[in-house]
């Protein structure tokens, strides 16, 4: 099983700032099959990025994904008020599918 | 616009079986484009993949839960279901059903979630 470790646990930023979230895998993720989800309080997760860098339908281009092997990054270029939430990575290259522990992006 | 909706008891006693149904509306579950999955999230914690099923009935489970779970599909009702046996307090969680893309194993449409509490 691939273990995903996200850092930092909490990111305190102001609207308009750039957010950089990290996801590190315990072993190489095949074909860069790494996804990112956003979850707001009381809501289901929403798919943002899959295949490390492909934005899902309707996701604004301020969200960008990069990385390969064991190190992946989600970047939010300029934080909007609606972007403050918890973000999870998920590897979709091998079974069992696994998720990271999450990074909370909070308003500073 | 396809939607998913979980239903089932919100309270289950320890050692009993948790049963949830996911009803798919706005589209057919009988499609080769998608798989159908269950994911859970304990209160204040992260996400855990439980299992996935194809409309043909082929199911894939998380090895950590495999001995206790069964996922089935009813194409006539456009539903799929989860059964988790011998529950304990550790199974208390919000249970989500979700649509999984066939090729890329990511979940691109989710239900709103159903909180299930295990308590006597």
PDB file of C-alpha atoms in Angstrom:
ATOM      1  CA  UNK A   1       0.000   0.000   0.000  1.00  0.00           C
ATOM      2  CA  UNK A   2       1.264   3.461  -0.918  1.00  0.00           C
ATOM      3  CA  UNK A   3       1.254   5.851   2.037  1.00  0.00           C
ATOM      4  CA  UNK A   4       0.776   9.529   1.181  1.00  0.00           C
ATOM      5  CA  UNK A   5       2.110  12.214   3.526  1.00  0.00           C
ATOM      6  CA  UNK A   6       0.859  15.765   3.090  1.00  0.00           C
ATOM      7  CA  UNK A   7       2.585  18.879   4.364  1.00  0.00           C
ATOM      8  CA  UNK A   8       2.157  21.233   5.966  1.00  0.00           C
ATOM      9  CA  UNK A   9      -0.764  20.196   8.132  1.00  0.00           C
ATOM     10  CA  UNK A  10      -2.079  23.750   8.139  1.00  0.00           C
ATOM     11  CA  UNK A  11      -1.252  26.678   5.866  1.00  0.00           C
ATOM     12  CA  UNK A  12      -2.230  30.159   7.049  1.00  0.00           C
ATOM     13  CA  UNK A  13      -2.412  32.627   4.179  1.00  0.00           C
ATOM     14  CA  UNK A  14      -4.266  35.747   3.085  1.00  0.00           C
ATOM     15  CA  UNK A  15      -6.533  36.096   0.036  1.00  0.00           C
ATOM     16  CA  UNK A  16      -4.464  36.867  -3.038  1.00  0.00           C
ATOM     17  CA  UNK A  17      -1.432  34.944  -1.802  1.00  0.00           C
ATOM     18  CA  UNK A  18       0.050  31.851  -3.419  1.00  0.00           C
ATOM     19  CA  UNK A  19      -0.457  28.457  -1.757  1.00  0.00           C
ATOM     20  CA  UNK A  20       1.907  25.531  -2.218  1.00  0.00           C
ATOM     21  CA  UNK A  21       0.818  22.132  -0.858  1.00  0.00           C
ATOM     22  CA  UNK A  22       2.990  19.036  -0.848  1.00  0.00           C
ATOM     23  CA  UNK A  23       2.164  15.336  -1.130  1.00  0.00           C
ATOM     24  CA  UNK A  24       4.928  12.768  -0.748  1.00  0.00           C
ATOM     25  CA  UNK A  25       4.444   9.060  -1.517  1.00  0.00           C
ATOM     26  CA  UNK A  26       6.121   6.150   0.257  1.00  0.00           C
ATOM     27  CA  UNK A  27       6.930   4.639  -3.152  1.00  0.00           C
ATOM     28  CA  UNK A  28       6.791   5.813  -6.724  1.00  0.00           C
ATOM     29  CA  UNK A  29       3.280   6.526  -8.009  1.00  0.00           C
ATOM     30  CA  UNK A  30       2.868   4.785 -11.340  1.00  0.00           C
ATOM     31  CA  UNK A  31       2.320   7.024 -14.373  1.00  0.00           C
ATOM     32  CA  UNK A  32       2.029  10.038 -12.076  1.00  0.00           C
ATOM     33  CA  UNK A  33      -1.458   8.946 -11.131  1.00  0.00           C
ATOM     34  CA  UNK A  34      -1.880  11.507  -8.355  1.00  0.00           C
ATOM     35  CA  UNK A  35      -5.099  13.439  -7.750  1.00  0.00           C
ATOM     36  CA  UNK A  36      -6.093  16.369  -5.571  1.00  0.00           C
ATOM     37  CA  UNK A  37      -9.453  17.053  -3.936  1.00  0.00           C
ATOM     38  CA  UNK A  38     -10.871  20.058  -2.110  1.00  0.00           C
ATOM     39  CA  UNK A  39     -13.247  19.611   0.814  1.00  0.00           C
ATOM     40  CA  UNK A  40     -15.157  22.390   2.523  1.00  0.00           C
ATOM     41  CA  UNK A  41     -16.781  21.998   5.920  1.00  0.00           C
ATOM     42  CA  UNK A  42     -19.904  19.866   5.753  1.00  0.00           C
ATOM     43  CA  UNK A  43     -19.429  19.033   2.084  1.00  0.00           C
ATOM     44  CA  UNK A  44     -18.206  16.105   0.051  1.00  0.00           C
ATOM     45  CA  UNK A  45     -14.758  16.301  -1.548  1.00  0.00           C
ATOM     46  CA  UNK A  46     -14.489  17.813  -5.020  1.00  0.00           C
ATOM     47  CA  UNK A  47     -12.034  16.557  -7.611  1.00  0.00           C
ATOM     48  CA  UNK A  48      -9.571  19.265  -8.682  1.00  0.00           C
ATOM     49  CA  UNK A  49      -6.642  17.570 -10.409  1.00  0.00           C
ATOM     50  CA  UNK A  50      -5.864  14.057 -11.663  1.00  0.00           C
ATOM     51  CA  UNK A  51      -2.891  12.524 -13.430  1.00  0.00           C
ATOM     52  CA  UNK A  52      -0.746  14.936 -11.399  1.00  0.00           C
ATOM     53  CA  UNK A  53      -1.536  17.957 -13.592  1.00  0.00           C
ATOM     54  CA  UNK A  54      -4.861  17.619 -15.446  1.00  0.00           C
ATOM     55  CA  UNK A  55      -7.585  19.883 -14.154  1.00  0.00           C
ATOM     56  CA  UNK A  56     -11.013  18.333 -13.748  1.00  0.00           C
ATOM     57  CA  UNK A  57     -14.005  19.807 -15.547  1.00  0.00           C
ATOM     58  CA  UNK A  58     -14.867  23.317 -14.384  1.00  0.00           C
ATOM     59  CA  UNK A  59     -11.793  23.812 -12.199  1.00  0.00           C
ATOM     60  CA  UNK A  60     -10.316  27.313 -12.551  1.00  0.00           C
ATOM     61  CA  UNK A  61      -6.790  27.646 -13.890  1.00  0.00           C
ATOM     62  CA  UNK A  62      -5.486  29.166 -10.665  1.00  0.00           C
ATOM     63  CA  UNK A  63      -5.274  25.527  -9.496  1.00  0.00           C
ATOM     64  CA  UNK A  64      -2.210  23.747 -10.831  1.00  0.00           C
ATOM     65  CA  UNK A  65      -0.668  20.349 -10.140  1.00  0.00           C
ATOM     66  CA  UNK A  66       2.869  19.130 -10.759  1.00  0.00           C
ATOM     67  CA  UNK A  67       5.295  16.419  -9.793  1.00  0.00           C
ATOM     68  CA  UNK A  68       6.224  12.846 -10.515  1.00  0.00           C
ATOM     69  CA  UNK A  69       7.604   9.753  -8.814  1.00  0.00           C
ATOM     70  CA  UNK A  70       7.149  10.360  -5.097  1.00  0.00           C
ATOM     71  CA  UNK A  71       6.838  14.149  -4.853  1.00  0.00           C
ATOM     72  CA  UNK A  72       3.801  16.107  -5.946  1.00  0.00           C
ATOM     73  CA  UNK A  73       2.614  19.681  -5.500  1.00  0.00           C
ATOM     74  CA  UNK A  74      -0.697  21.509  -5.686  1.00  0.00           C
ATOM     75  CA  UNK A  75      -0.354  25.227  -6.295  1.00  0.00           C
ATOM     76  CA  UNK A  76      -3.118  27.794  -5.965  1.00  0.00           C
ATOM     77  CA  UNK A  77      -1.735  30.871  -7.706  1.00  0.00           C
ATOM     78  CA  UNK A  78      -3.893  33.497  -6.016  1.00  0.00           C
ATOM     79  CA  UNK A  79      -6.159  32.450  -3.174  1.00  0.00           C
ATOM     80  CA  UNK A  80      -9.795  33.399  -3.503  1.00  0.00           C
ATOM     81  CA  UNK A  81     -12.069  33.473  -0.417  1.00  0.00           C
ATOM     82  CA  UNK A  82     -13.758  30.258  -1.547  1.00  0.00           C
ATOM     83  CA  UNK A  83     -10.416  28.398  -1.683  1.00  0.00           C
ATOM     84  CA  UNK A  84     -10.014  28.168   2.081  1.00  0.00           C
ATOM     85  CA  UNK A  85     -10.664  24.496   2.727  1.00  0.00           C
ATOM     86  CA  UNK A  86      -8.959  21.154   3.313  1.00  0.00           C
ATOM     87  CA  UNK A  87      -7.070  19.567   0.426  1.00  0.00           C
ATOM     88  CA  UNK A  88      -6.386  15.850   0.026  1.00  0.00           C
ATOM     89  CA  UNK A  89      -4.138  14.014  -2.382  1.00  0.00           C
ATOM     90  CA  UNK A  90      -4.991  10.523  -3.632  1.00  0.00           C
ATOM     91  CA  UNK A  91      -2.920   8.094  -5.613  1.00  0.00           C
ATOM     92  CA  UNK A  92      -4.862   6.327  -8.347  1.00  0.00           C
ATOM     93  CA  UNK A  93      -2.075   4.242  -9.817  1.00  0.00           C
ATOM     94  CA  UNK A  94      -2.330   1.109  -7.729  1.00  0.00           C
ATOM     95  CA  UNK A  95      -4.713  -0.715  -5.457  1.00  0.00           C
ATOM     96  CA  UNK A  96      -5.632  -0.055  -2.745  1.00  0.00           C
ATOM     97  CA  UNK A  97      -6.417   3.551  -3.603  1.00  0.00           C
ATOM     98  CA  UNK A  98      -5.058   5.719  -0.801  1.00  0.00           C
ATOM     99  CA  UNK A  99      -5.465   9.295   0.372  1.00  0.00           C
ATOM    100  CA  UNK A 100      -3.154  11.659   2.204  1.00  0.00           C
ATOM    101  CA  UNK A 101      -4.038  13.061   5.618  1.00  0.00           C
ATOM    102  CA  UNK A 102      -4.953  16.493   4.267  1.00  0.00           C
ATOM    103  CA  UNK A 103      -3.704  20.074   4.387  1.00  0.00           C
ATOM    104  CA  UNK A 104      -5.944  22.765   5.790  1.00  0.00           C
ATOM    105  CA  UNK A 105      -5.652  26.150   4.097  1.00  0.00           C
ATOM    106  CA  UNK A 106      -6.930  28.754   6.539  1.00  0.00           C
ATOM    107  CA  UNK A 107      -7.308  32.497   6.448  1.00  0.00           C
ATOM    108  CA  UNK A 108      -4.442  34.297   8.154  1.00  0.00           C
TER     109      UNK A 108
ATOM    110  CA  UNK B   1     -27.106  16.014 -14.488  1.00  0.00           C
ATOM    111  CA  UNK B   2     -26.189  12.830 -12.666  1.00  0.00           C
ATOM    112  CA  UNK B   3     -26.554  12.820  -8.898  1.00  0.00           C
ATOM    113  CA  UNK B   4     -25.773  10.307  -6.174  1.00  0.00           C
ATOM    114  CA  UNK B   5     -27.629   9.979  -2.877  1.00  0.00           C
ATOM    115  CA  UNK B   6     -26.790   7.783   0.093  1.00  0.00           C
ATOM    116  CA  UNK B   7     -29.500   6.348   2.316  1.00  0.00           C
ATOM    117  CA  UNK B   8     -29.577   4.120   5.353  1.00  0.00           C
ATOM    118  CA  UNK B   9     -29.701   4.066   9.150  1.00  0.00           C
ATOM    119  CA  UNK B  10     -27.746   6.740  10.968  1.00  0.00           C
ATOM    120  CA  UNK B  11     -27.208   4.558  14.035  1.00  0.00           C
ATOM    121  CA  UNK B  12     -25.952   0.974  14.157  1.00  0.00           C
ATOM    122  CA  UNK B  13     -25.220  -1.127  17.232  1.00  0.00           C
ATOM    123  CA  UNK B  14     -21.788  -2.646  17.803  1.00  0.00           C
ATOM    124  CA  UNK B  15     -21.325  -6.110  16.226  1.00  0.00           C
ATOM    125  CA  UNK B  16     -24.219  -5.513  13.830  1.00  0.00           C
ATOM    126  CA  UNK B  17     -24.158  -4.863  10.079  1.00  0.00           C
ATOM    127  CA  UNK B  18     -24.038  -1.407   8.555  1.00  0.00           C
ATOM    128  CA  UNK B  19     -26.068  -1.182   5.354  1.00  0.00           C
ATOM    129  CA  UNK B  20     -26.147   1.742   2.949  1.00  0.00           C
ATOM    130  CA  UNK B  21     -27.637   2.256  -0.482  1.00  0.00           C
ATOM    131  CA  UNK B  22     -26.533   4.742  -3.124  1.00  0.00           C
ATOM    132  CA  UNK B  23     -29.183   5.773  -5.634  1.00  0.00           C
ATOM    133  CA  UNK B  24     -27.957   7.149  -8.942  1.00  0.00           C
ATOM    134  CA  UNK B  25     -30.237   9.608 -10.740  1.00  0.00           C
ATOM    135  CA  UNK B  26     -29.904  11.521 -13.988  1.00  0.00           C
ATOM    136  CA  UNK B  27     -28.084   8.705 -15.743  1.00  0.00           C
ATOM    137  CA  UNK B  28     -27.697   4.946 -15.912  1.00  0.00           C
ATOM    138  CA  UNK B  29     -25.487   2.946 -13.611  1.00  0.00           C
ATOM    139  CA  UNK B  30     -25.237   0.449 -16.458  1.00  0.00           C
ATOM    140  CA  UNK B  31     -22.393   2.140 -18.320  1.00  0.00           C
ATOM    141  CA  UNK B  32     -18.870   1.111 -19.205  1.00  0.00           C
ATOM    142  CA  UNK B  33     -17.665   4.667 -18.585  1.00  0.00           C
ATOM    143  CA  UNK B  34     -17.794   4.531 -14.809  1.00  0.00           C
ATOM    144  CA  UNK B  35     -17.270   2.438 -11.738  1.00  0.00           C
ATOM    145  CA  UNK B  36     -19.103   3.098  -8.484  1.00  0.00           C
ATOM    146  CA  UNK B  37     -17.388   3.430  -5.159  1.00  0.00           C
ATOM    147  CA  UNK B  38     -17.659   3.913  -1.418  1.00  0.00           C
ATOM    148  CA  UNK B  39     -15.336   6.132   0.627  1.00  0.00           C
ATOM    149  CA  UNK B  40     -15.594   6.913   4.317  1.00  0.00           C
ATOM    150  CA  UNK B  41     -14.352   9.659   6.617  1.00  0.00           C
ATOM    151  CA  UNK B  42     -14.327   9.416  10.433  1.00  0.00           C
ATOM    152  CA  UNK B  43     -15.298  12.677  12.135  1.00  0.00           C
ATOM    153  CA  UNK B  44     -12.445  15.185  11.863  1.00  0.00           C
ATOM    154  CA  UNK B  45     -10.211  12.733  10.015  1.00  0.00           C
ATOM    155  CA  UNK B  46      -9.131  11.856   6.486  1.00  0.00           C
ATOM    156  CA  UNK B  47     -10.598   9.769   3.686  1.00  0.00           C
ATOM    157  CA  UNK B  48     -10.463   5.990   3.305  1.00  0.00           C
ATOM    158  CA  UNK B  49     -11.371   4.087   0.148  1.00  0.00           C
ATOM    159  CA  UNK B  50     -13.678   1.168   0.972  1.00  0.00           C
ATOM    160  CA  UNK B  51     -14.332  -0.434  -2.391  1.00  0.00           C
ATOM    161  CA  UNK B  52     -15.553  -0.100  -5.964  1.00  0.00           C
ATOM    162  CA  UNK B  53     -17.958  -1.998  -8.183  1.00  0.00           C
ATOM    163  CA  UNK B  54     -18.693  -2.176 -11.907  1.00  0.00           C
ATOM    164  CA  UNK B  55     -22.248  -2.555 -13.192  1.00  0.00           C
ATOM    165  CA  UNK B  56     -21.452  -6.165 -14.125  1.00  0.00           C
ATOM    166  CA  UNK B  57     -20.979  -6.923 -10.431  1.00  0.00           C
ATOM    167  CA  UNK B  58     -17.179  -7.130 -10.371  1.00  0.00           C
ATOM    168  CA  UNK B  59     -16.088  -5.590  -7.068  1.00  0.00           C
ATOM    169  CA  UNK B  60     -12.736  -4.504  -5.658  1.00  0.00           C
ATOM    170  CA  UNK B  61     -12.182  -3.998  -1.945  1.00  0.00           C
ATOM    171  CA  UNK B  62      -9.679  -2.362   0.353  1.00  0.00           C
ATOM    172  CA  UNK B  63      -7.722  -5.263   1.878  1.00  0.00           C
ATOM    173  CA  UNK B  64      -8.003  -3.621   5.299  1.00  0.00           C
ATOM    174  CA  UNK B  65     -11.783  -4.081   5.203  1.00  0.00           C
ATOM    175  CA  UNK B  66     -12.191  -6.942   2.761  1.00  0.00           C
ATOM    176  CA  UNK B  67     -13.091  -9.562   5.353  1.00  0.00           C
ATOM    177  CA  UNK B  68     -16.085  -7.522   6.535  1.00  0.00           C
ATOM    178  CA  UNK B  69     -17.500  -5.796   3.462  1.00  0.00           C
ATOM    179  CA  UNK B  70     -19.713  -6.600   0.518  1.00  0.00           C
ATOM    180  CA  UNK B  71     -20.608  -4.204  -2.277  1.00  0.00           C
ATOM    181  CA  UNK B  72     -23.363  -5.092  -4.723  1.00  0.00           C
ATOM    182  CA  UNK B  73     -25.209  -3.471  -7.597  1.00  0.00           C
ATOM    183  CA  UNK B  74     -28.865  -3.502  -8.662  1.00  0.00           C
ATOM    184  CA  UNK B  75     -29.070  -2.170 -12.196  1.00  0.00           C
ATOM    185  CA  UNK B  76     -32.868  -2.459 -12.264  1.00  0.00           C
ATOM    186  CA  UNK B  77     -33.078   0.104  -9.457  1.00  0.00           C
ATOM    187  CA  UNK B  78     -30.014   2.104 -10.533  1.00  0.00           C
ATOM    188  CA  UNK B  79     -28.503   1.516  -7.107  1.00  0.00           C
ATOM    189  CA  UNK B  80     -25.427   0.056  -5.510  1.00  0.00           C
ATOM    190  CA  UNK B  81     -25.030  -0.862  -1.887  1.00  0.00           C
ATOM    191  CA  UNK B  82     -22.544  -1.392   0.930  1.00  0.00           C
ATOM    192  CA  UNK B  83     -22.682  -3.860   3.776  1.00  0.00           C
ATOM    193  CA  UNK B  84     -20.105  -3.727   6.566  1.00  0.00           C
ATOM    194  CA  UNK B  85     -20.312  -6.534   9.120  1.00  0.00           C
ATOM    195  CA  UNK B  86     -19.330  -6.678  12.777  1.00  0.00           C
ATOM    196  CA  UNK B  87     -19.043  -2.928  13.214  1.00  0.00           C
ATOM    197  CA  UNK B  88     -17.300  -1.211  16.111  1.00  0.00           C
ATOM    198  CA  UNK B  89     -17.014   2.416  17.207  1.00  0.00           C
ATOM    199  CA  UNK B  90     -14.046   2.726  14.838  1.00  0.00           C
ATOM    200  CA  UNK B  91     -16.482   2.385  11.932  1.00  0.00           C
ATOM    201  CA  UNK B  92     -18.263   5.591  12.916  1.00  0.00           C
ATOM    202  CA  UNK B  93     -17.849   7.854   9.891  1.00  0.00           C
ATOM    203  CA  UNK B  94     -19.482   9.750   7.082  1.00  0.00           C
ATOM    204  CA  UNK B  95     -19.918   7.301   4.243  1.00  0.00           C
ATOM    205  CA  UNK B  96     -19.812   8.692   0.719  1.00  0.00           C
ATOM    206  CA  UNK B  97     -20.810   7.033  -2.490  1.00  0.00           C
ATOM    207  CA  UNK B  98     -19.041   8.307  -5.576  1.00  0.00           C
ATOM    208  CA  UNK B  99     -18.644   7.836  -9.293  1.00  0.00           C
ATOM    209  CA  UNK B 100     -15.222   6.684 -10.415  1.00  0.00           C
ATOM    210  CA  UNK B 101     -13.887   7.267 -13.867  1.00  0.00           C
ATOM    211  CA  UNK B 102     -13.225   3.989 -15.641  1.00  0.00           C
ATOM    212  CA  UNK B 103      -9.749   4.764 -16.928  1.00  0.00           C
ATOM    213  CA  UNK B 104      -8.495   7.163 -14.276  1.00  0.00           C
ATOM    214  CA  UNK B 105      -9.324   5.796 -10.847  1.00  0.00           C
ATOM    215  CA  UNK B 106     -10.484   9.105  -9.437  1.00  0.00           C
ATOM    216  CA  UNK B 107     -13.852  10.065  -8.006  1.00  0.00           C
ATOM    217  CA  UNK B 108     -15.378  12.889 -10.009  1.00  0.00           C
ATOM    218  CA  UNK B 109     -18.916  12.953  -8.584  1.00  0.00           C
ATOM    219  CA  UNK B 110     -19.843  12.413  -4.954  1.00  0.00           C
ATOM    220  CA  UNK B 111     -22.976  12.031  -2.896  1.00  0.00           C
ATOM    221  CA  UNK B 112     -23.504  14.352   0.038  1.00  0.00           C
ATOM    222  CA  UNK B 113     -22.509  11.664   2.514  1.00  0.00           C
ATOM    223  CA  UNK B 114     -24.307   9.757   5.245  1.00  0.00           C
ATOM    224  CA  UNK B 115     -23.118   9.913   8.843  1.00  0.00           C
ATOM    225  CA  UNK B 116     -23.287   6.513  10.504  1.00  0.00           C
ATOM    226  CA  UNK B 117     -22.671   6.270  14.230  1.00  0.00           C
ATOM    227  CA  UNK B 118     -21.873   2.948  15.868  1.00  0.00           C
ATOM    228  CA  UNK B 119     -23.164   2.976  19.410  1.00  0.00           C
ATOM    229  CA  UNK B 120     -25.308   0.909  21.716  1.00  0.00           C
TER     230      UNK B 120
END
